[in-house]
PDB file of N, CA and C in Angstrom:
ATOM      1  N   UNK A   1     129.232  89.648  69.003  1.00  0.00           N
ATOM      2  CA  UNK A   1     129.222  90.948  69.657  1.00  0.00           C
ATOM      3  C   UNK A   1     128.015  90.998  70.607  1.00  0.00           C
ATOM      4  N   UNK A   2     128.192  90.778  71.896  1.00  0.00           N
ATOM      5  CA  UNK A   2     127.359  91.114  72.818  1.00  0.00           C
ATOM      6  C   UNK A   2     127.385  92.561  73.404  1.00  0.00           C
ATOM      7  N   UNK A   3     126.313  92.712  73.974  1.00  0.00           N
ATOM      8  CA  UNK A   3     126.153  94.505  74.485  1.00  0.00           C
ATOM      9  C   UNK A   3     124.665  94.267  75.998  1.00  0.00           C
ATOM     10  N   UNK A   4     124.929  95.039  77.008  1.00  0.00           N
ATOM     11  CA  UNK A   4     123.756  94.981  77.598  1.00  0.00           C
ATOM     12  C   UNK A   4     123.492  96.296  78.258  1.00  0.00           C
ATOM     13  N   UNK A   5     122.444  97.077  78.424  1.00  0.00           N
ATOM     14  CA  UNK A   5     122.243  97.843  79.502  1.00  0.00           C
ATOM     15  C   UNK A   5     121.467  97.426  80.657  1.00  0.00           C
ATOM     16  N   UNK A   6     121.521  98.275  81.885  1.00  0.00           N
ATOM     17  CA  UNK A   6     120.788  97.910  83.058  1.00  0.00           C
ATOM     18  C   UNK A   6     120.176  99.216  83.722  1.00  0.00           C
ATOM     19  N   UNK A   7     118.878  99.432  84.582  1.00  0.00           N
ATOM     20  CA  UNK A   7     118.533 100.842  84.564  1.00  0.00           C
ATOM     21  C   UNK A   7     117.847 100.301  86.109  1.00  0.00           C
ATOM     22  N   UNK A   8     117.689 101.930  86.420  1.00  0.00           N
ATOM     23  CA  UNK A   8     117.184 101.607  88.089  1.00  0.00           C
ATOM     24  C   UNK A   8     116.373 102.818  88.368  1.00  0.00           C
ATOM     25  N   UNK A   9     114.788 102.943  88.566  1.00  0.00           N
ATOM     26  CA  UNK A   9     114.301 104.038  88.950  1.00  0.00           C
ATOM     27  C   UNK A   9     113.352 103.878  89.925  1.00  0.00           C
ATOM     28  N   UNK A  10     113.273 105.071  90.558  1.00  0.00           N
ATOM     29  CA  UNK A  10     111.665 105.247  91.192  1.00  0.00           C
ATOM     30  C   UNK A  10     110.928 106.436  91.329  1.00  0.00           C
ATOM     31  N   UNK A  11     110.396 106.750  91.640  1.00  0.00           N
ATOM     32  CA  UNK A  11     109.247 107.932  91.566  1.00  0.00           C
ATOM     33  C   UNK A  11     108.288 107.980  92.190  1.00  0.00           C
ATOM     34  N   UNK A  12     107.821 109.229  93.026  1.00  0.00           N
ATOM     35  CA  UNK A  12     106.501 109.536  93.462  1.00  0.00           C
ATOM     36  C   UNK A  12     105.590 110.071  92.683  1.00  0.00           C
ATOM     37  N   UNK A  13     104.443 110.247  92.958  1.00  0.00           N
ATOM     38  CA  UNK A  13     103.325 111.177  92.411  1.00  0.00           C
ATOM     39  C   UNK A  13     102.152 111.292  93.790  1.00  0.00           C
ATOM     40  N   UNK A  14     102.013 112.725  93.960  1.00  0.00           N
ATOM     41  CA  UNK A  14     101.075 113.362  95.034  1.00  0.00           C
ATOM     42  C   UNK A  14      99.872 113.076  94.299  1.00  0.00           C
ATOM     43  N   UNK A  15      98.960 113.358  94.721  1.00  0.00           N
ATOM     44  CA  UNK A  15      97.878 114.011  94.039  1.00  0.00           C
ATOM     45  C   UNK A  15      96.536 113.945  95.333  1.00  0.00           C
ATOM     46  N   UNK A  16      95.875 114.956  94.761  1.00  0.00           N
ATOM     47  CA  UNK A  16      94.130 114.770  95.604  1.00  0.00           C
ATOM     48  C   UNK A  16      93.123 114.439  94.965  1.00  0.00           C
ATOM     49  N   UNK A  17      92.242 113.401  95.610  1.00  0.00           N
ATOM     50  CA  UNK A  17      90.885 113.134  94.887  1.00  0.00           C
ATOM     51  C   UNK A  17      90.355 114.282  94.312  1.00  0.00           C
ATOM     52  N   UNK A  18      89.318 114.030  93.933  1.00  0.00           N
ATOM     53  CA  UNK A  18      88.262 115.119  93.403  1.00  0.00           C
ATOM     54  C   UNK A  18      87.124 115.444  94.657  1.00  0.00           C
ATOM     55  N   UNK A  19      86.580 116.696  94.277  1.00  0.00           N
ATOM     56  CA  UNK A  19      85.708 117.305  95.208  1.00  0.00           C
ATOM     57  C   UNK A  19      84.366 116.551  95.195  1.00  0.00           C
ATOM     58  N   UNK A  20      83.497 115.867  96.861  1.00  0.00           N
ATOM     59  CA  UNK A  20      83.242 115.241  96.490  1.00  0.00           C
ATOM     60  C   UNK A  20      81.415 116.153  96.155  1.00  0.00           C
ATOM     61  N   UNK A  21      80.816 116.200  95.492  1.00  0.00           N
ATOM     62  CA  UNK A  21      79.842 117.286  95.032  1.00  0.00           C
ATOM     63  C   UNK A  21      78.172 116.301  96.099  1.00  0.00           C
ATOM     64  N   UNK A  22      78.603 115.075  96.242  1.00  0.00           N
ATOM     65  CA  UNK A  22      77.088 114.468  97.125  1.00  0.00           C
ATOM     66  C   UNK A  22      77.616 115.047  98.618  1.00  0.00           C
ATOM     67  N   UNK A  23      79.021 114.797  99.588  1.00  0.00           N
ATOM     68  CA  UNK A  23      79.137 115.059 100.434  1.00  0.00           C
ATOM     69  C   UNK A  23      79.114 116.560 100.329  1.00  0.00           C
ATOM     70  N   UNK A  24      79.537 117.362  99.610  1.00  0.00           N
ATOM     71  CA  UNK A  24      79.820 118.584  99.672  1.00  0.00           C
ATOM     72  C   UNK A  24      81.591 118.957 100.620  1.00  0.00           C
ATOM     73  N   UNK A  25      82.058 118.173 100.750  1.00  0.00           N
ATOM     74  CA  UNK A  25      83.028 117.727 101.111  1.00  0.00           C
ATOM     75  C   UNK A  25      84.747 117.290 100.217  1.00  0.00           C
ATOM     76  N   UNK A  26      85.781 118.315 101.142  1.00  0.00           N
ATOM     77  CA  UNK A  26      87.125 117.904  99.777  1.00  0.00           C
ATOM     78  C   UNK A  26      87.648 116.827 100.233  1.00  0.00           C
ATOM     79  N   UNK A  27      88.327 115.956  99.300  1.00  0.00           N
ATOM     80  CA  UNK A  27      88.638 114.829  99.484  1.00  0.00           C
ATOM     81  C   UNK A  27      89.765 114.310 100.391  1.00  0.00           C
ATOM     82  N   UNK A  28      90.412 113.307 100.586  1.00  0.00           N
ATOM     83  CA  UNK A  28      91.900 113.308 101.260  1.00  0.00           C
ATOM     84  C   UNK A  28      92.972 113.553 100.014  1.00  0.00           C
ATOM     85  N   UNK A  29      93.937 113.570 100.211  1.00  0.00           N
ATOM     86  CA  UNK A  29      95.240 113.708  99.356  1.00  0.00           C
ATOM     87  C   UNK A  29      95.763 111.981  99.750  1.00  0.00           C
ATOM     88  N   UNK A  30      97.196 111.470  98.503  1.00  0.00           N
ATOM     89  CA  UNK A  30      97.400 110.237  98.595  1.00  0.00           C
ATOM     90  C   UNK A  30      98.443 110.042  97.474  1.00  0.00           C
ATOM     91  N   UNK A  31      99.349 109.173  97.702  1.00  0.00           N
ATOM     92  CA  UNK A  31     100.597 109.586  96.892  1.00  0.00           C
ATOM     93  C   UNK A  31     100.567 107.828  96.332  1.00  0.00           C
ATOM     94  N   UNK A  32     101.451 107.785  95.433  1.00  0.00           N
ATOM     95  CA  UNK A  32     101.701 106.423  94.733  1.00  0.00           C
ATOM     96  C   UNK A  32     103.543 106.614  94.791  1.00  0.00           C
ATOM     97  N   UNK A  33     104.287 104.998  94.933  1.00  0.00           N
ATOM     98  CA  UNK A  33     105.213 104.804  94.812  1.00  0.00           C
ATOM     99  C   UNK A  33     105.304 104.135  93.532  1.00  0.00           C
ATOM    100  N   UNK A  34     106.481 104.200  93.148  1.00  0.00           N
ATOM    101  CA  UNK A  34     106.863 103.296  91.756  1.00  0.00           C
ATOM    102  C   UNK A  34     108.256 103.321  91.506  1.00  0.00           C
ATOM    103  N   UNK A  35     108.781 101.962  91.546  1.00  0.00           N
ATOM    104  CA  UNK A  35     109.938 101.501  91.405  1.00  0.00           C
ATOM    105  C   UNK A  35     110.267 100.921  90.773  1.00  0.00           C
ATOM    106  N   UNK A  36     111.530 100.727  89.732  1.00  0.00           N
ATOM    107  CA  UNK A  36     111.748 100.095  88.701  1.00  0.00           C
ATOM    108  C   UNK A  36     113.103  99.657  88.603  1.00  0.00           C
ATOM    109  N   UNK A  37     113.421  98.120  88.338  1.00  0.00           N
ATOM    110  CA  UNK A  37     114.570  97.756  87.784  1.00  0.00           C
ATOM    111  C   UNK A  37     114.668  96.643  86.391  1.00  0.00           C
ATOM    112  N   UNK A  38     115.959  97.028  85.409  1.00  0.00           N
ATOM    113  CA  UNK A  38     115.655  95.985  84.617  1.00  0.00           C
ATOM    114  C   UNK A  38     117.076  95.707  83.961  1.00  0.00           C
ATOM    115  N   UNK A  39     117.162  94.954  83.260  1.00  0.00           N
ATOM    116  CA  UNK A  39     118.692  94.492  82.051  1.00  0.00           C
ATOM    117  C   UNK A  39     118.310  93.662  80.990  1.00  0.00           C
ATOM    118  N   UNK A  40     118.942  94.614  79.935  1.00  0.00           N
ATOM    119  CA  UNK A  40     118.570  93.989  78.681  1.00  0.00           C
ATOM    120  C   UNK A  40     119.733  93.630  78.354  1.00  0.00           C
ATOM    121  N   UNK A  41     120.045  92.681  77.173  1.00  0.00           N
ATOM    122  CA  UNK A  41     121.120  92.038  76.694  1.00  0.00           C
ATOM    123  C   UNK A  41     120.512  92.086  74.845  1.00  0.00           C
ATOM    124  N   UNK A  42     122.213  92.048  74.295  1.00  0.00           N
ATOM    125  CA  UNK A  42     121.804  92.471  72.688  1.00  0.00           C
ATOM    126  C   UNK A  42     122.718  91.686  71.832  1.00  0.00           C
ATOM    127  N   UNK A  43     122.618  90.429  71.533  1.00  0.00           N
ATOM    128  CA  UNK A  43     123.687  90.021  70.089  1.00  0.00           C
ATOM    129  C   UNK A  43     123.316  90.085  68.982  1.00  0.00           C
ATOM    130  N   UNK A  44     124.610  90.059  68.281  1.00  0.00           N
ATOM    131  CA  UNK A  44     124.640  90.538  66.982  1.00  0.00           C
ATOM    132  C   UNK A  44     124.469  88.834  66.353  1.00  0.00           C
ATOM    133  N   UNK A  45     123.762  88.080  65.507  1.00  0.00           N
ATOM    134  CA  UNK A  45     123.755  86.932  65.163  1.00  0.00           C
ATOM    135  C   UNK A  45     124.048  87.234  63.901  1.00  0.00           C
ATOM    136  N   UNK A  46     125.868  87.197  62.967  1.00  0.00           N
ATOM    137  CA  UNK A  46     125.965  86.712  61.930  1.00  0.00           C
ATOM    138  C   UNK A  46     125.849  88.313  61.107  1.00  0.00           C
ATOM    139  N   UNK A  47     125.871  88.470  60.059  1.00  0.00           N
ATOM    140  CA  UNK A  47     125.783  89.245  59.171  1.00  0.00           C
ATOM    141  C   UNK A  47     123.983  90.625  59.229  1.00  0.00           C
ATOM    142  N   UNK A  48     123.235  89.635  59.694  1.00  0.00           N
ATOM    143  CA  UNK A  48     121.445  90.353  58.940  1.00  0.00           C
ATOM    144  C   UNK A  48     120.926  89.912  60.387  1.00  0.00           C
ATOM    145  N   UNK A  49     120.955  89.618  61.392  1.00  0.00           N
ATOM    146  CA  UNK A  49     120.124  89.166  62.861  1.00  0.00           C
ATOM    147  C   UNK A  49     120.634  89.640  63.995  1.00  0.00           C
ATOM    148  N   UNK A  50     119.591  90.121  64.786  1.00  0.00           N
ATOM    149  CA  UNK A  50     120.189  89.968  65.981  1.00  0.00           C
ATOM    150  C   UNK A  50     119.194  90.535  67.284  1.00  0.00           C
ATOM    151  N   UNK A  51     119.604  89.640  68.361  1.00  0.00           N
ATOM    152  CA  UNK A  51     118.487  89.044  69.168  1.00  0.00           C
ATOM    153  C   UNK A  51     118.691  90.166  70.679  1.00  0.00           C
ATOM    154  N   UNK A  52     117.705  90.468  71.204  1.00  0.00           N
ATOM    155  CA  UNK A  52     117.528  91.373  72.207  1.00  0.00           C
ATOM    156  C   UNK A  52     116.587  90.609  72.952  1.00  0.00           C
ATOM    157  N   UNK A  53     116.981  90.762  74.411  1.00  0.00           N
ATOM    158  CA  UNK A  53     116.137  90.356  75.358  1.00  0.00           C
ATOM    159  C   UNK A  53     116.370  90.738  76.910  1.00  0.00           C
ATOM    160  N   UNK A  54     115.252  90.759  77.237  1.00  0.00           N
ATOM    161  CA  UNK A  54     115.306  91.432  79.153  1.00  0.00           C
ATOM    162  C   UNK A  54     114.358  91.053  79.677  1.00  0.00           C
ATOM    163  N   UNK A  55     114.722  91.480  80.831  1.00  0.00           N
ATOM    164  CA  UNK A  55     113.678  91.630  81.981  1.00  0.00           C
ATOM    165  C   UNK A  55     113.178  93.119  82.703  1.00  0.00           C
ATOM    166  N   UNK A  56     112.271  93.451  82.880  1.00  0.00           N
ATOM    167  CA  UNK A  56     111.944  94.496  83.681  1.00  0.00           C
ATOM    168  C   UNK A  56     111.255  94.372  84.644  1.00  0.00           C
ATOM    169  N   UNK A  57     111.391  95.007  85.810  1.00  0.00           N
ATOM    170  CA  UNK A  57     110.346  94.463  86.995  1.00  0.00           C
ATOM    171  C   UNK A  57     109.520  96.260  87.696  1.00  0.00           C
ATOM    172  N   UNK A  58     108.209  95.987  87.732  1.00  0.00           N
ATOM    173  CA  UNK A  58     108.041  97.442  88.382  1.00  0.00           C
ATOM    174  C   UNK A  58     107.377  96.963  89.672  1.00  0.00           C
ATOM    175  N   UNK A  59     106.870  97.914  90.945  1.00  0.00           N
ATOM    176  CA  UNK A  59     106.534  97.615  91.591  1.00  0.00           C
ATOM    177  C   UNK A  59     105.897  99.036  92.365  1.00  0.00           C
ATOM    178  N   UNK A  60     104.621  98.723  91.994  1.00  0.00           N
ATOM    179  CA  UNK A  60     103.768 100.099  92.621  1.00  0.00           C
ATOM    180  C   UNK A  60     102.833  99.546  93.851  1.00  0.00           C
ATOM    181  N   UNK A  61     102.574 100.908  94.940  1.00  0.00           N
ATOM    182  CA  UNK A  61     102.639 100.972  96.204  1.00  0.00           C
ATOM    183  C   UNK A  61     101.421 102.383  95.908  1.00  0.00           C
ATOM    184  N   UNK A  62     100.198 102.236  96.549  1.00  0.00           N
ATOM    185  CA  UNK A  62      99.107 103.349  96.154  1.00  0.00           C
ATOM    186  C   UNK A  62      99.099 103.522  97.141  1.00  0.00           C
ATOM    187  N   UNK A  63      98.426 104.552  97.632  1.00  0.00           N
ATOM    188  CA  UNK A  63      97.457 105.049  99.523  1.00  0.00           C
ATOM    189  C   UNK A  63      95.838 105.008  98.702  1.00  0.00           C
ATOM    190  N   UNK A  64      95.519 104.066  99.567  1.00  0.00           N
ATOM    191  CA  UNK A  64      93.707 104.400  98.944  1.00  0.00           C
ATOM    192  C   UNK A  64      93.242 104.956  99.536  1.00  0.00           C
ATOM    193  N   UNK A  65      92.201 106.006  99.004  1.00  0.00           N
ATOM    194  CA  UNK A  65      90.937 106.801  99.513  1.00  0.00           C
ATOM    195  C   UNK A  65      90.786 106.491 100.898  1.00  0.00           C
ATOM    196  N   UNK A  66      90.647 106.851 101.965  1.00  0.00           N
ATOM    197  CA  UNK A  66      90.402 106.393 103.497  1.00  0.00           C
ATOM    198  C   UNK A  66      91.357 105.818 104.261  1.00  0.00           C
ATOM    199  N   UNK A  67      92.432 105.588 103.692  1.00  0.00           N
ATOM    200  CA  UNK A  67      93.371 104.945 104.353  1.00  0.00           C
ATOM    201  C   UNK A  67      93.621 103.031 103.837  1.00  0.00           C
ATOM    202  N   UNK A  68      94.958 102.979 104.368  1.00  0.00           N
ATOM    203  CA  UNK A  68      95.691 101.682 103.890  1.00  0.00           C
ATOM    204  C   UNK A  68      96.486 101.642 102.382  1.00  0.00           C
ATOM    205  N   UNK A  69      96.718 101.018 101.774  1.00  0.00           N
ATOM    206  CA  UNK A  69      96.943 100.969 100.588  1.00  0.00           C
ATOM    207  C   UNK A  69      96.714  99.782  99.649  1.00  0.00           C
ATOM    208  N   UNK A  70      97.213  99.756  98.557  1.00  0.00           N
ATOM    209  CA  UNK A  70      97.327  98.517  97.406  1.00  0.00           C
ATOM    210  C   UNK A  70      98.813  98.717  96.778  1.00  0.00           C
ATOM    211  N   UNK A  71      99.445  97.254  96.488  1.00  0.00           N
ATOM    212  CA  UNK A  71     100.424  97.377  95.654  1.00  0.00           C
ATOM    213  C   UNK A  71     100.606  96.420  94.910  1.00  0.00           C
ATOM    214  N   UNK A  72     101.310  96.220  93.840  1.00  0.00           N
ATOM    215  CA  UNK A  72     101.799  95.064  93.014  1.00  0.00           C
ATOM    216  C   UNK A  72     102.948  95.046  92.500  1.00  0.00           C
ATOM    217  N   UNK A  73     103.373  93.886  91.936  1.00  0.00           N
ATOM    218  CA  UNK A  73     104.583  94.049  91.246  1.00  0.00           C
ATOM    219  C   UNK A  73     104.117  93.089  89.902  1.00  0.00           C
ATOM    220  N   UNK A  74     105.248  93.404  89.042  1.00  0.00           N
ATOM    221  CA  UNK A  74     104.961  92.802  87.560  1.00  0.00           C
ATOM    222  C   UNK A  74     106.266  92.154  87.304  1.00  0.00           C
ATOM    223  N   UNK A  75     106.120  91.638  86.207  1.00  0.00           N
ATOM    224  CA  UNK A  75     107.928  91.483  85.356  1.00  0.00           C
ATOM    225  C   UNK A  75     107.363  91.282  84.030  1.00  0.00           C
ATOM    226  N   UNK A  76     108.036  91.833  83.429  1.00  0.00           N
ATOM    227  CA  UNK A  76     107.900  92.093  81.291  1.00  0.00           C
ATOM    228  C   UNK A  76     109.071  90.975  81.110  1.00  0.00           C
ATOM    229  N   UNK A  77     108.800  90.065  80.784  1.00  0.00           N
ATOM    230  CA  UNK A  77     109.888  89.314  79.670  1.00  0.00           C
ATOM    231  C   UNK A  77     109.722  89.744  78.632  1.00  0.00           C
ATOM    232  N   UNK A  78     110.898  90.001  77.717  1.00  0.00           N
ATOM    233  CA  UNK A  78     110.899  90.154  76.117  1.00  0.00           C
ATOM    234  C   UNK A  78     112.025  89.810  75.420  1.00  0.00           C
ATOM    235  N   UNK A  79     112.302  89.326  74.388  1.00  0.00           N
ATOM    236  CA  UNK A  79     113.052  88.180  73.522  1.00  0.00           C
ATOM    237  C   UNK A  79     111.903  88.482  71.719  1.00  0.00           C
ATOM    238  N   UNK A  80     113.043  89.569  71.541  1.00  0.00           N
ATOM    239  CA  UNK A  80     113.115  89.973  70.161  1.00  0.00           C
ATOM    240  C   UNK A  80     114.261  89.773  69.079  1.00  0.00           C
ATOM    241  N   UNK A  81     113.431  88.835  67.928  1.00  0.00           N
ATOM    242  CA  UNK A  81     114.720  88.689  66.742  1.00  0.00           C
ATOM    243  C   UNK A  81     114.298  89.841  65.750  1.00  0.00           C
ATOM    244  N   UNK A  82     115.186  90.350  65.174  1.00  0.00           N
ATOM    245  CA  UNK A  82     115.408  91.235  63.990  1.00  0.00           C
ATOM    246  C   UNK A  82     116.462  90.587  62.810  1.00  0.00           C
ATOM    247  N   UNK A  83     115.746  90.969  61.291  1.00  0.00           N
ATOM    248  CA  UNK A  83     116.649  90.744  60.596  1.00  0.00           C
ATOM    249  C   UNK A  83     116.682  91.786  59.927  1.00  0.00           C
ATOM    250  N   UNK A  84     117.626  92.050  58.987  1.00  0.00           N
ATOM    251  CA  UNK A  84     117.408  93.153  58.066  1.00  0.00           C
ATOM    252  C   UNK A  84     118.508  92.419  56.796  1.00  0.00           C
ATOM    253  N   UNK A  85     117.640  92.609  55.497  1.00  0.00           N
ATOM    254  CA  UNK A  85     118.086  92.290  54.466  1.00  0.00           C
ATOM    255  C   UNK A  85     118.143  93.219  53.731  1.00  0.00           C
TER     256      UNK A  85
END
């Protein structure tokens, strides 16, 4: 018995620095991206086991303080056995 799901997201978030209290000065505003895809897969091994495993990948996109940005991406491997007796 095999089974899998697959999922797909992304999301913003706004936000503003903090006030800066040496300049006396408010900060810029600056948003982050974040995107996500992944698929897991699930067998049933036999009577008492059974094995789960995926991939997930995210990939975030910042605005830094002053301008330009930073981003990265990741990937989660995971490969889990369960038994139950």
């Amino acid at each position: 018995d095999v089974s899998g799901t697959a999922y797909l997201s992304y999301g913003i978030a706004d936000y503003t620095y903090p006030y800066n209290i040496k300049t006396g000065a408010s900060q810029s505003s600056s948003s982050m991206d974040n995107i996500g895809f992944g698929a897991n897969l699930s067998k049933t091994l036999g009577k008492h086991f059974n094995l789960n495993g995926g991939d997930d990948f995210s990939y975030l996109d910042r605005g830094k303080q002053g301008g330009g940005s930073e981003s990265y991406g990741r990937h989660l491997l995971k490969v889990d056995l369960n038994g139950r007796f």
